[in-house]
Amino acid sequence: PVSPGELLCLGSSLAFSGLFYYLYRKKARAMARVQEAPKLQVDNDLPALVSAADGRCLPYVALEGIVLPAKTALISHYHEGLQGVIQKLLLKEHRLIWNSLARSW
């Protein structure tokens, strides 16, 4: 005989396993799309290619080319001779609205 507590543990274990498998498959599909991304060169043809795409957006592409830093390049503390730049920093602020019922923002 199986007790209700054992059935509850089995059901919750199956539910969590299903949830984690779903999340794993979702991330695996996104990673596969990134790895299969076409490689494009940064040249004069790139703006025309972007404007010809649907919605003027190219999802998951790898750009190859030489980039010059605006001020100084970032130097890695862990790998000698490795440098990098930050392309764009986006700051998005969410509008806060006072909820008088919950008395919170």
N, CA, C and O atoms as a Tinker XYZ file with bonds, in Angstrom:
   420  protein
     1  N      0.831000   -1.201000    0.000000    73     2
     2  CA     0.000000    0.000000    0.000000    64     1     3
     3  C      0.877000    1.267000    0.000000    63     2     4     5
     4  O      1.926000    1.321000    0.642000    81     3
     5  N      0.423000    2.247000   -0.718000    73     3     6
     6  CA     1.143000    3.510000   -0.847000    64     5     7
     7  C      0.408000    4.563000   -0.022000    63     6     8     9
     8  O     -0.806000    4.723000   -0.143000    81     7
     9  N      1.148000    5.269000    0.805000    73     7    10
    10  CA     0.530000    6.277000    1.663000    64     9    11
    11  C      0.317000    7.577000    0.874000    63    10    12    13
    12  O      0.978000    7.797000   -0.141000    81    11
    13  N     -0.589000    8.426000    1.328000    73    11    14
    14  CA    -0.814000    9.713000    0.649000    64    13    15
    15  C      0.434000   10.607000    0.653000    63    14    16    17
    16  O      0.653000   11.365000   -0.292000    81    15
    17  N      1.234000   10.523000    1.689000    73    15    18
    18  CA     2.464000   11.314000    1.751000    64    17    19
    19  C      3.443000   10.896000    0.658000    63    18    20    21
    20  O      4.099000   11.739000    0.046000    81    19
    21  N      3.537000    9.593000    0.420000    73    19    22
    22  CA     4.421000    9.106000   -0.649000    64    21    23
    23  C      3.914000    9.542000   -2.016000    63    22    24    25
    24  O      4.707000    9.905000   -2.886000    81    23
    25  N      2.605000    9.510000   -2.211000    73    23    26
    26  CA     2.027000    9.963000   -3.484000    64    25    27
    27  C      2.272000   11.452000   -3.681000    63    26    28    29
    28  O      2.552000   11.894000   -4.796000    81    27
    29  N      2.169000   12.223000   -2.614000    73    27    30
    30  CA     2.432000   13.654000   -2.695000    64    29    31
    31  C      3.893000   13.920000   -3.068000    63    30    32    33
    32  O      4.178000   14.774000   -3.907000    81    31
    33  N      4.811000   13.187000   -2.443000    73    31    34
    34  CA     6.230000   13.347000   -2.764000    64    33    35
    35  C      6.512000   12.929000   -4.202000    63    34    36    37
    36  O      7.264000   13.606000   -4.902000    81    35
    37  N      5.930000   11.841000   -4.647000    73    35    38
    38  CA     6.131000   11.382000   -6.021000    64    37    39
    39  C      5.574000   12.389000   -7.018000    63    38    40    41
    40  O      6.218000   12.689000   -8.024000    81    39
    41  N      4.381000   12.911000   -6.745000    73    39    42
    42  CA     3.773000   13.890000   -7.646000    64    41    43
    43  C      4.569000   15.177000   -7.718000    63    42    44    45
    44  O      4.778000   15.721000   -8.802000    81    43
    45  N      5.020000   15.672000   -6.562000    73    43    46
    46  CA     5.799000   16.903000   -6.588000    64    45    47
    47  C      7.153000   16.682000   -7.252000    63    46    48    49
    48  O      7.655000   17.574000   -7.936000    81    47
    49  N      7.753000   15.508000   -7.062000    73    47    50
    50  CA     9.019000   15.196000   -7.716000    64    49    51
    51  C      8.849000   15.160000   -9.233000    63    50    52    53
    52  O      9.686000   15.692000   -9.962000    81    51
    53  N      7.781000   14.542000   -9.708000    73    51    54
    54  CA     7.521000   14.510000  -11.147000    64    53    55
    55  C      7.235000   15.905000  -11.700000    63    54    56    57
    56  O      7.666000   16.230000  -12.806000    81    55
    57  N      6.515000   16.730000  -10.942000    73    55    58
    58  CA     6.210000   18.086000  -11.392000    64    57    59
    59  C      7.481000   18.925000  -11.493000    63    58    60    61
    60  O      7.680000   19.636000  -12.477000    81    59
    61  N      8.335000   18.844000  -10.483000    73    59    62
    62  CA     9.597000   19.594000  -10.538000    64    61    63
    63  C     10.503000   19.087000  -11.653000    63    62    64    65
    64  O     11.157000   19.877000  -12.334000    81    63
    65  N     10.542000   17.767000  -11.840000    73    63    66
    66  CA    11.361000   17.211000  -12.925000    64    65    67
    67  C     10.862000   17.707000  -14.276000    63    66    68    69
    68  O     11.661000   18.072000  -15.139000    81    67
    69  N      9.556000   17.722000  -14.461000    73    67    70
    70  CA     8.991000   18.227000  -15.706000    64    69    71
    71  C      9.286000   19.696000  -15.925000    63    70    72    73
    72  O      9.608000   20.103000  -17.041000    81    71
    73  N      9.180000   20.500000  -14.876000    73    71    74
    74  CA     9.468000   21.929000  -14.975000    64    73    75
    75  C     10.925000   22.174000  -15.339000    63    74    76    77
    76  O     11.217000   22.977000  -16.225000    81    75
    77  N     11.845000   21.485000  -14.659000    73    75    78
    78  CA    13.260000   21.685000  -14.934000    64    77    79
    79  C     13.646000   21.168000  -16.316000    63    78    80    81
    80  O     14.512000   21.749000  -16.970000    81    79
    81  N     13.018000   20.089000  -16.770000    73    79    82
    82  CA    13.296000   19.595000  -18.123000    64    81    83
    83  C     12.797000   20.587000  -19.165000    63    82    84    85
    84  O     13.469000   20.807000  -20.173000    81    83
    85  N     11.632000   21.190000  -18.943000    73    83    86
    86  CA    11.110000   22.202000  -19.855000    64    85    87
    87  C     12.052000   23.396000  -19.931000    63    86    88    89
    88  O     12.350000   23.881000  -21.023000    81    87
    89  N     12.526000   23.876000  -18.777000    73    87    90
    90  CA    13.454000   25.005000  -18.767000    64    89    91
    91  C     14.775000   24.646000  -19.448000    63    90    92    93
    92  O     15.347000   25.469000  -20.163000    81    91
    93  N     15.259000   23.428000  -19.232000    73    91    94
    94  CA    16.486000   22.977000  -19.882000    64    93    95
    95  C     16.324000   22.958000  -21.394000    63    94    96    97
    96  O     17.198000   23.442000  -22.113000    81    95
    97  N     15.217000   22.408000  -21.888000    73    95    98
    98  CA    15.001000   22.335000  -23.339000    64    97    99
    99  C     14.862000   23.727000  -23.944000    63    98   100   101
   100  O     15.340000   23.961000  -25.054000    81    99
   101  N     14.226000   24.646000  -23.246000    73    99   102
   102  CA    14.065000   26.014000  -23.732000    64   101   103
   103  C     15.427000   26.696000  -23.877000    63   102   104   105
   104  O     15.691000   27.349000  -24.887000    81   103
   105  N     16.285000   26.547000  -22.876000    73   103   106
   106  CA    17.624000   27.134000  -22.947000    64   105   107
   107  C     18.482000   26.425000  -23.989000    63   106   108   109
   108  O     19.304000   27.067000  -24.642000    81   107
   109  N     18.311000   25.129000  -24.156000    73   107   110
   110  CA    19.086000   24.384000  -25.157000    64   109   111
   111  C     18.711000   24.840000  -26.567000    63   110   112   113
   112  O     19.584000   24.944000  -27.430000    81   111
   113  N     17.434000   25.112000  -26.814000    73   111   114
   114  CA    17.017000   25.614000  -28.129000    64   113   115
   115  C     17.600000   26.993000  -28.396000    63   114   116   117
   116  O     18.050000   27.276000  -29.507000    81   115
   117  N     17.595000   27.857000  -27.379000    73   115   118
   118  CA    18.173000   29.193000  -27.540000    64   117   119
   119  C     19.673000   29.096000  -27.799000    63   118   120   121
   120  O     20.201000   29.841000  -28.624000    81   119
   121  N     20.356000   28.206000  -27.121000    73   119   122
   122  CA    21.795000   28.032000  -27.326000    64   121   123
   123  C     22.080000   27.484000  -28.721000    63   122   124   125
   124  O     23.063000   27.879000  -29.348000    81   123
   125  N     21.248000   26.593000  -29.208000    73   123   126
   126  CA    21.442000   26.060000  -30.563000    64   125   127
   127  C     21.265000   27.165000  -31.600000    63   126   128   129
   128  O     21.996000   27.209000  -32.590000    81   127
   129  N     20.301000   28.056000  -31.380000    73   127   130
   130  CA    20.107000   29.172000  -32.311000    64   129   131
   131  C     21.305000   30.110000  -32.309000    63   130   132   133
   132  O     21.689000   30.625000  -33.359000    81   131
   133  N     21.897000   30.336000  -31.148000    73   131   134
   134  CA    23.068000   31.201000  -31.057000    64   133   135
   135  C     24.263000   30.552000  -31.756000    63   134   136   137
   136  O     25.007000   31.227000  -32.469000    81   135
   137  N     24.447000   29.252000  -31.556000    73   135   138
   138  CA    25.587000   28.568000  -32.165000    64   137   139
   139  C     25.445000   28.448000  -33.683000    63   138   140   141
   140  O     26.450000   28.383000  -34.391000    81   139
   141  N     24.222000   28.419000  -34.188000    73   139   142
   142  CA    23.992000   28.334000  -35.630000    64   141   143
   143  C     23.888000   29.712000  -36.281000    63   142   144   145
   144  O     23.544000   29.811000  -37.459000    81   143
   145  N     24.171000   30.750000  -35.550000    73   143   146
   146  CA    24.044000   32.117000  -36.058000    64   145   147
   147  C     25.003000   32.344000  -37.217000    63   146   148   149
   148  O     26.151000   31.902000  -37.175000    81   147
   149  N     24.533000   33.031000  -38.248000    73   147   150
   150  CA    25.437000   33.331000  -39.366000    64   149   151
   151  C     26.495000   34.340000  -38.955000    63   150   152   153
   152  O     26.245000   35.232000  -38.144000    81   151
   153  N     27.678000   34.186000  -39.527000    73   151   154
   154  CA    28.783000   35.094000  -39.230000    64   153   155
   155  C     28.846000   36.154000  -40.318000    63   154   156   157
   156  O     28.958000   35.832000  -41.501000    81   155
   157  N     28.774000   37.418000  -39.917000    73   155   158
   158  CA    28.812000   38.542000  -40.849000    64   157   159
   159  C     30.033000   39.397000  -40.573000    63   158   160   161
   160  O     30.488000   39.491000  -39.432000    81   159
   161  N     30.558000   40.013000  -41.601000    73   159   162
   162  CA    31.694000   40.912000  -41.473000    64   161   163
   163  C     31.195000   42.344000  -41.269000    63   162   164   165
   164  O     30.183000   42.742000  -41.847000    81   163
   165  N     31.896000   43.103000  -40.458000    73   163   166
   166  CA    31.577000   44.515000  -40.274000    64   165   167
   167  C     32.215000   45.261000  -41.438000    63   166   168   169
   168  O     33.424000   45.493000  -41.464000    81   167
   169  N     31.372000   45.632000  -42.404000    73   167   170
   170  CA    31.859000   46.365000  -43.577000    64   169   171
   171  C     30.754000   47.288000  -44.073000    63   170   172   173
   172  O     29.759000   47.495000  -43.378000    81   171
   173  N     30.918000   47.835000  -45.249000    73   171   174
   174  CA    29.940000   48.797000  -45.788000    64   173   175
   175  C     28.634000   48.150000  -46.209000    63   174   176   177
   176  O     27.635000   48.851000  -46.366000    81   175
   177  N     28.605000   46.832000  -46.399000    73   175   178
   178  CA    27.378000   46.147000  -46.811000    64   177   179
   179  C     26.447000   45.840000  -45.641000    63   178   180   181
   180  O     25.281000   45.513000  -45.860000    81   179
   181  N     26.929000   45.937000  -44.416000    73   179   182
   182  CA    26.129000   45.576000  -43.252000    64   181   183
   183  C     24.887000   46.455000  -43.068000    63   182   184   185
   184  O     23.820000   45.902000  -42.802000    81   183
   185  N     24.953000   47.791000  -43.193000    73   183   186
   186  CA    23.723000   48.592000  -43.036000    64   185   187
   187  C     22.639000   48.240000  -44.061000    63   186   188   189
   188  O     21.452000   48.243000  -43.734000    81   187
   189  N     23.041000   47.939000  -45.287000    73   187   190
   190  CA    22.056000   47.559000  -46.301000    64   189   191
   191  C     21.421000   46.215000  -45.963000    63   190   192   193
   192  O     20.228000   46.017000  -46.195000    81   191
   193  N     22.207000   45.293000  -45.418000    73   191   194
   194  CA    21.686000   43.985000  -45.036000    64   193   195
   195  C     20.700000   44.102000  -43.874000    63   194   196   197
   196  O     19.674000   43.422000  -43.859000    81   195
   197  N     21.003000   44.950000  -42.914000    73   195   198
   198  CA    20.106000   45.139000  -41.774000    64   197   199
   199  C     18.813000   45.818000  -42.214000    63   198   200   201
   200  O     17.734000   45.424000  -41.772000    81   199
   201  N     18.900000   46.823000  -43.070000    73   199   202
   202  CA    17.677000   47.513000  -43.504000    64   201   203
   203  C     16.819000   46.634000  -44.397000    63   202   204   205
   204  O     15.615000   46.870000  -44.497000    81   203
   205  N     17.390000   45.631000  -45.048000    73   203   206
   206  CA    16.615000   44.724000  -45.891000    64   205   207
   207  C     15.966000   43.598000  -45.099000    63   206   208   209
   208  O     15.087000   42.914000  -45.624000    81   207
   209  N     16.375000   43.383000  -43.844000    73   207   210
   210  CA    15.836000   42.297000  -43.026000    64   209   211
   211  C     14.443000   42.649000  -42.513000    63   210   212   213
   212  O     14.043000   43.813000  -42.506000    81   211
   213  N     13.715000   41.622000  -42.084000    73   211   214
   214  CA    12.375000   41.826000  -41.524000    64   213   215
   215  C     12.462000   42.629000  -40.241000    63   214   216   217
   216  O     13.181000   42.245000  -39.320000    81   215
   217  N     11.746000   43.728000  -40.168000    73   215   218
   218  CA    11.720000   44.562000  -38.982000    64   217   219
   219  C     13.030000   45.272000  -38.729000    63   218   220   221
   220  O     13.264000   45.762000  -37.624000    81   219
   221  N     13.884000   45.338000  -39.725000    73   219   222
   222  CA    15.198000   45.981000  -39.613000    64   221   223
   223  C     15.981000   45.426000  -38.423000    63   222   224   225
   224  O     16.629000   46.170000  -37.687000    81   223
   225  N     15.908000   44.100000  -38.250000    73   223   226
   226  CA    16.559000   43.440000  -37.125000    64   225   227
   227  C     17.083000   42.085000  -37.581000    63   226   228   229
   228  O     16.390000   41.348000  -38.283000    81   227
   229  N     18.301000   41.761000  -37.181000    73   227   230
   230  CA    18.901000   40.463000  -37.474000    64   229   231
   231  C     19.039000   39.693000  -36.162000    63   230   232   233
   232  O     19.904000   40.017000  -35.349000    81   231
   233  N     18.204000   38.683000  -35.944000    73   231   234
   234  CA    18.314000   37.944000  -34.678000    64   233   235
   235  C     19.483000   36.971000  -34.712000    63   234   236   237
   236  O     19.673000   36.257000  -35.697000    81   235
   237  N     20.251000   36.943000  -33.658000    73   235   238
   238  CA    21.358000   36.008000  -33.470000    64   237   239
   239  C     22.325000   35.973000  -34.648000    63   238   240   241
   240  O     22.336000   35.011000  -35.416000    81   239
   241  N     23.112000   36.990000  -34.787000    73   239   242
   242  CA    24.194000   36.998000  -35.768000    64   241   243
   243  C     25.497000   37.242000  -35.022000    63   242   244   245
   244  O     25.527000   37.884000  -33.972000    81   243
   245  N     26.564000   36.716000  -35.593000    73   243   246
   246  CA    27.893000   36.946000  -35.031000    64   245   247
   247  C     28.609000   37.921000  -35.946000    63   246   248   249
   248  O     28.794000   37.641000  -37.130000    81   247
   249  N     29.011000   39.057000  -35.412000    73   247   250
   250  CA    29.714000   40.060000  -36.194000    64   249   251
   251  C     31.216000   39.890000  -35.998000    63   250   252   253
   252  O     31.704000   39.783000  -34.873000    81   251
   253  N     31.937000   39.866000  -37.115000    73   251   254
   254  CA    33.384000   39.742000  -37.071000    64   253   255
   255  C     33.992000   40.972000  -37.702000    63   254   256   257
   256  O     33.556000   41.421000  -38.762000    81   255
   257  N     34.996000   41.513000  -37.051000    73   255   258
   258  CA    35.662000   42.683000  -37.589000    64   257   259
   259  C     36.498000   43.361000  -36.521000    63   258   260   261
   260  O     36.570000   42.902000  -35.380000    81   259
   261  N     37.115000   44.437000  -36.901000    73   259   262
   262  CA    37.968000   45.185000  -35.985000    64   261   263
   263  C     37.159000   46.311000  -35.352000    63   262   264   265
   264  O     36.446000   47.042000  -36.039000    81   263
   265  N     37.279000   46.438000  -34.053000    73   263   266
   266  CA    36.559000   47.453000  -33.289000    64   265   267
   267  C     37.591000   48.333000  -32.604000    63   266   268   269
   268  O     38.580000   47.839000  -32.063000    81   267
   269  N     37.360000   49.618000  -32.630000    73   267   270
   270  CA    38.245000   50.557000  -31.941000    64   269   271
   271  C     37.546000   51.089000  -30.703000    63   270   272   273
   272  O     36.375000   51.461000  -30.779000    81   271
   273  N     38.233000   51.138000  -29.554000    73   271   274
   274  CA    37.598000   51.650000  -28.336000    64   273   275
   275  C     37.448000   53.164000  -28.398000    63   274   276   277
   276  O     38.240000   53.844000  -29.050000    81   275
   277  N     36.432000   53.690000  -27.720000    73   275   278
   278  CA    36.216000   55.131000  -27.679000    64   277   279
   279  C     37.303000   55.816000  -26.854000    63   278   280   281
   280  O     37.795000   56.873000  -27.248000    81   279
   281  N     37.680000   55.244000  -25.738000    73   279   282
   282  CA    38.737000   55.812000  -24.888000    64   281   283
   283  C     39.883000   54.814000  -24.790000    63   282   284   285
   284  O     40.818000   54.868000  -25.589000    81   283
   285  N     39.823000   53.914000  -23.834000    73   283   286
   286  CA    40.849000   52.892000  -23.695000    64   285   287
   287  C     40.180000   51.527000  -23.673000    63   286   288   289
   288  O     39.029000   51.396000  -23.255000    81   287
   289  N     40.897000   50.526000  -24.119000    73   287   290
   290  CA    40.361000   49.162000  -24.147000    64   289   291
   291  C     40.361000   48.583000  -22.732000    63   290   292   293
   292  O     41.172000   48.969000  -21.889000    81   291
   293  N     39.441000   47.656000  -22.490000    73   291   294
   294  CA    39.398000   46.950000  -21.215000    64   293   295
   295  C     40.452000   45.850000  -21.243000    63   294   296   297
   296  O     40.557000   45.115000  -22.225000    81   295
   297  N     41.218000   45.735000  -20.194000    73   295   298
   298  CA    42.287000   44.739000  -20.126000    64   297   299
   299  C     41.878000   43.661000  -19.122000    63   298   300   301
   300  O     41.437000   43.968000  -18.014000    81   299
   301  N     42.028000   42.400000  -19.521000    73   299   302
   302  CA    41.658000   41.282000  -18.664000    64   301   303
   303  C     42.640000   41.127000  -17.520000    63   302   304   305
   304  O     43.853000   41.237000  -17.700000    81   303
   305  N     42.096000   40.870000  -16.341000    73   303   306
   306  CA    42.941000   40.619000  -15.177000    64   305   307
   307  C     43.388000   39.161000  -15.129000    63   306   308   309
   308  O     44.320000   38.823000  -14.399000    81   307
   309  N     42.729000   38.295000  -15.902000    73   307   310
   310  CA    42.983000   36.865000  -15.813000    64   309   311
   311  C     43.828000   36.326000  -16.966000    63   310   312   313
   312  O     44.531000   35.330000  -16.798000    81   311
   313  N     43.769000   36.970000  -18.138000    73   311   314
   314  CA    44.522000   36.508000  -19.303000    64   313   315
   315  C     45.383000   37.655000  -19.817000    63   314   316   317
   316  O     44.873000   38.703000  -20.213000    81   315
   317  N     46.667000   37.447000  -19.806000    73   315   318
   318  CA    47.588000   38.500000  -20.228000    64   317   319
   319  C     47.470000   38.731000  -21.736000    63   318   320   321
   320  O     47.459000   37.780000  -22.518000    81   319
   321  N     47.382000   39.976000  -22.129000    73   319   322
   322  CA    47.306000   40.329000  -23.543000    64   321   323
   323  C     45.903000   40.301000  -24.117000    63   322   324   325
   324  O     45.733000   40.586000  -25.303000    81   323
   325  N     44.895000   39.970000  -23.331000    73   323   326
   326  CA    43.513000   39.919000  -23.808000    64   325   327
   327  C     42.841000   41.252000  -23.522000    63   326   328   329
   328  O     42.828000   41.716000  -22.382000    81   327
   329  N     42.278000   41.870000  -24.565000    73   327   330
   330  CA    41.614000   43.159000  -24.429000    64   329   331
   331  C     40.207000   43.074000  -25.005000    63   330   332   333
   332  O     39.908000   42.200000  -25.819000    81   331
   333  N     39.344000   43.998000  -24.573000    73   331   334
   334  CA    37.983000   44.028000  -25.067000    64   333   335
   335  C     37.397000   45.420000  -24.964000    63   334   336   337
   336  O     37.991000   46.315000  -24.362000    81   335
   337  N     36.221000   45.596000  -25.559000    73   335   338
   338  CA    35.502000   46.862000  -25.506000    64   337   339
   339  C     34.044000   46.582000  -25.169000    63   338   340   341
   340  O     33.560000   45.468000  -25.367000    81   339
   341  N     33.348000   47.584000  -24.665000    73   339   342
   342  CA    31.909000   47.500000  -24.430000    64   341   343
   343  C     31.231000   48.229000  -25.580000    63   342   344   345
   344  O     31.495000   49.406000  -25.827000    81   343
   345  N     30.354000   47.516000  -26.279000    73   343   346
   346  CA    29.713000   48.118000  -27.434000    64   345   347
   347  C     28.642000   49.115000  -27.021000    63   346   348   349
   348  O     28.625000   50.247000  -27.505000    81   347
   349  N     27.743000   48.701000  -26.123000    73   347   350
   350  CA    26.629000   49.569000  -25.763000    64   349   351
   351  C     26.156000   49.200000  -24.371000    63   350   352   353
   352  O     26.049000   48.022000  -24.031000    81   351
   353  N     25.880000   50.190000  -23.589000    73   351   354
   354  CA    25.351000   49.972000  -22.254000    64   353   355
   355  C     23.939000   50.523000  -22.227000    63   354   356   357
   356  O     23.728000   51.705000  -22.499000    81   355
   357  N     22.976000   49.685000  -21.904000    73   355   358
   358  CA    21.576000   50.076000  -21.907000    64   357   359
   359  C     21.058000   50.074000  -20.477000    63   358   360   361
   360  O     21.158000   49.074000  -19.767000    81   359
   361  N     20.512000   51.187000  -20.073000    73   359   362
   362  CA    19.927000   51.313000  -18.750000    64   361   363
   363  C     18.434000   51.531000  -18.913000    63   362   364   365
   364  O     18.006000   52.494000  -19.549000    81   363
   365  N     17.642000   50.634000  -18.337000    73   363   366
   366  CA    16.194000   50.740000  -18.451000    64   365   367
   367  C     15.621000   50.918000  -17.058000    63   366   368   369
   368  O     15.790000   50.062000  -16.190000    81   367
   369  N     14.947000   52.026000  -16.853000    73   367   370
   370  CA    14.332000   52.302000  -15.570000    64   369   371
   371  C     12.841000   52.018000  -15.661000    63   370   372   373
   372  O     12.166000   52.435000  -16.602000    81   371
   373  N     12.347000   51.303000  -14.667000    73   371   374
   374  CA    10.926000   50.997000  -14.624000    64   373   375
   375  C     10.211000   52.076000  -13.820000    63   374   376   377
   376  O     10.704000   52.533000  -12.789000    81   375
   377  N      9.068000   52.464000  -14.300000    73   375   378
   378  CA     8.292000   53.504000  -13.630000    64   377   379
   379  C      7.643000   52.918000  -12.385000    63   378   380   381
   380  O      7.010000   51.864000  -12.440000    81   379
   381  N      7.800000   53.595000  -11.290000    73   379   382
   382  CA     7.207000   53.146000  -10.039000    64   381   383
   383  C      5.882000   53.857000   -9.814000    63   382   384   385
   384  O      5.777000   55.072000   -9.982000    81   383
   385  N      4.881000   53.088000   -9.435000    73   383   386
   386  CA     3.553000   53.630000   -9.152000    64   385   387
   387  C      3.172000   53.204000   -7.743000    63   386   388   389
   388  O      3.288000   52.030000   -7.389000    81   387
   389  N      2.721000   54.154000   -6.947000    73   387   390
   390  CA     2.329000   53.868000   -5.575000    64   389   391
   391  C      1.013000   53.109000   -5.562000    63   390   392   393
   392  O      0.025000   53.551000   -6.149000    81   391
   393  N      1.005000   51.968000   -4.890000    73   391   394
   394  CA    -0.196000   51.181000   -4.716000    64   393   395
   395  C     -0.709000   51.462000   -3.307000    63   394   396   397
   396  O     -0.140000   50.987000   -2.324000    81   395
   397  N     -1.797000   52.241000   -3.217000    73   395   398
   398  CA    -2.287000   52.658000   -1.905000    64   397   399
   399  C     -2.921000   51.477000   -1.152000    63   398   400   401
   400  O     -2.956000   51.484000    0.079000    81   399
   401  N     -3.417000   50.472000   -1.869000    73   399   402
   402  CA    -4.021000   49.329000   -1.200000    64   401   403
   403  C     -2.961000   48.479000   -0.502000    63   402   404   405
   404  O     -3.139000   48.075000    0.647000    81   403
   405  N     -1.845000   48.206000   -1.212000    73   403   406
   406  CA    -0.763000   47.411000   -0.636000    64   405   407
   407  C      0.251000   48.264000    0.094000    63   406   408   409
   408  O      1.126000   47.742000    0.785000    81   407
   409  N      0.139000   49.592000   -0.057000    73   407   410
   410  CA     1.079000   50.539000    0.548000    64   409   411
   411  C      2.516000   50.237000    0.150000    63   410   412   413
   412  O      3.409000   50.142000    0.992000    81   411
   413  N      2.715000   50.092000   -1.151000    73   411   414
   414  CA     4.065000   49.833000   -1.662000    64   413   415
   415  C      4.197000   50.480000   -3.038000    63   414   416   417
   416  O      3.207000   50.875000   -3.652000    81   415
   417  N      5.415000   50.578000   -3.498000    73   415   418
   418  CA     5.689000   51.137000   -4.813000    64   417   419
   419  C      5.595000   50.068000   -5.859000    63   418   420
   420  O      5.794000   50.343000   -7.043000    81   419
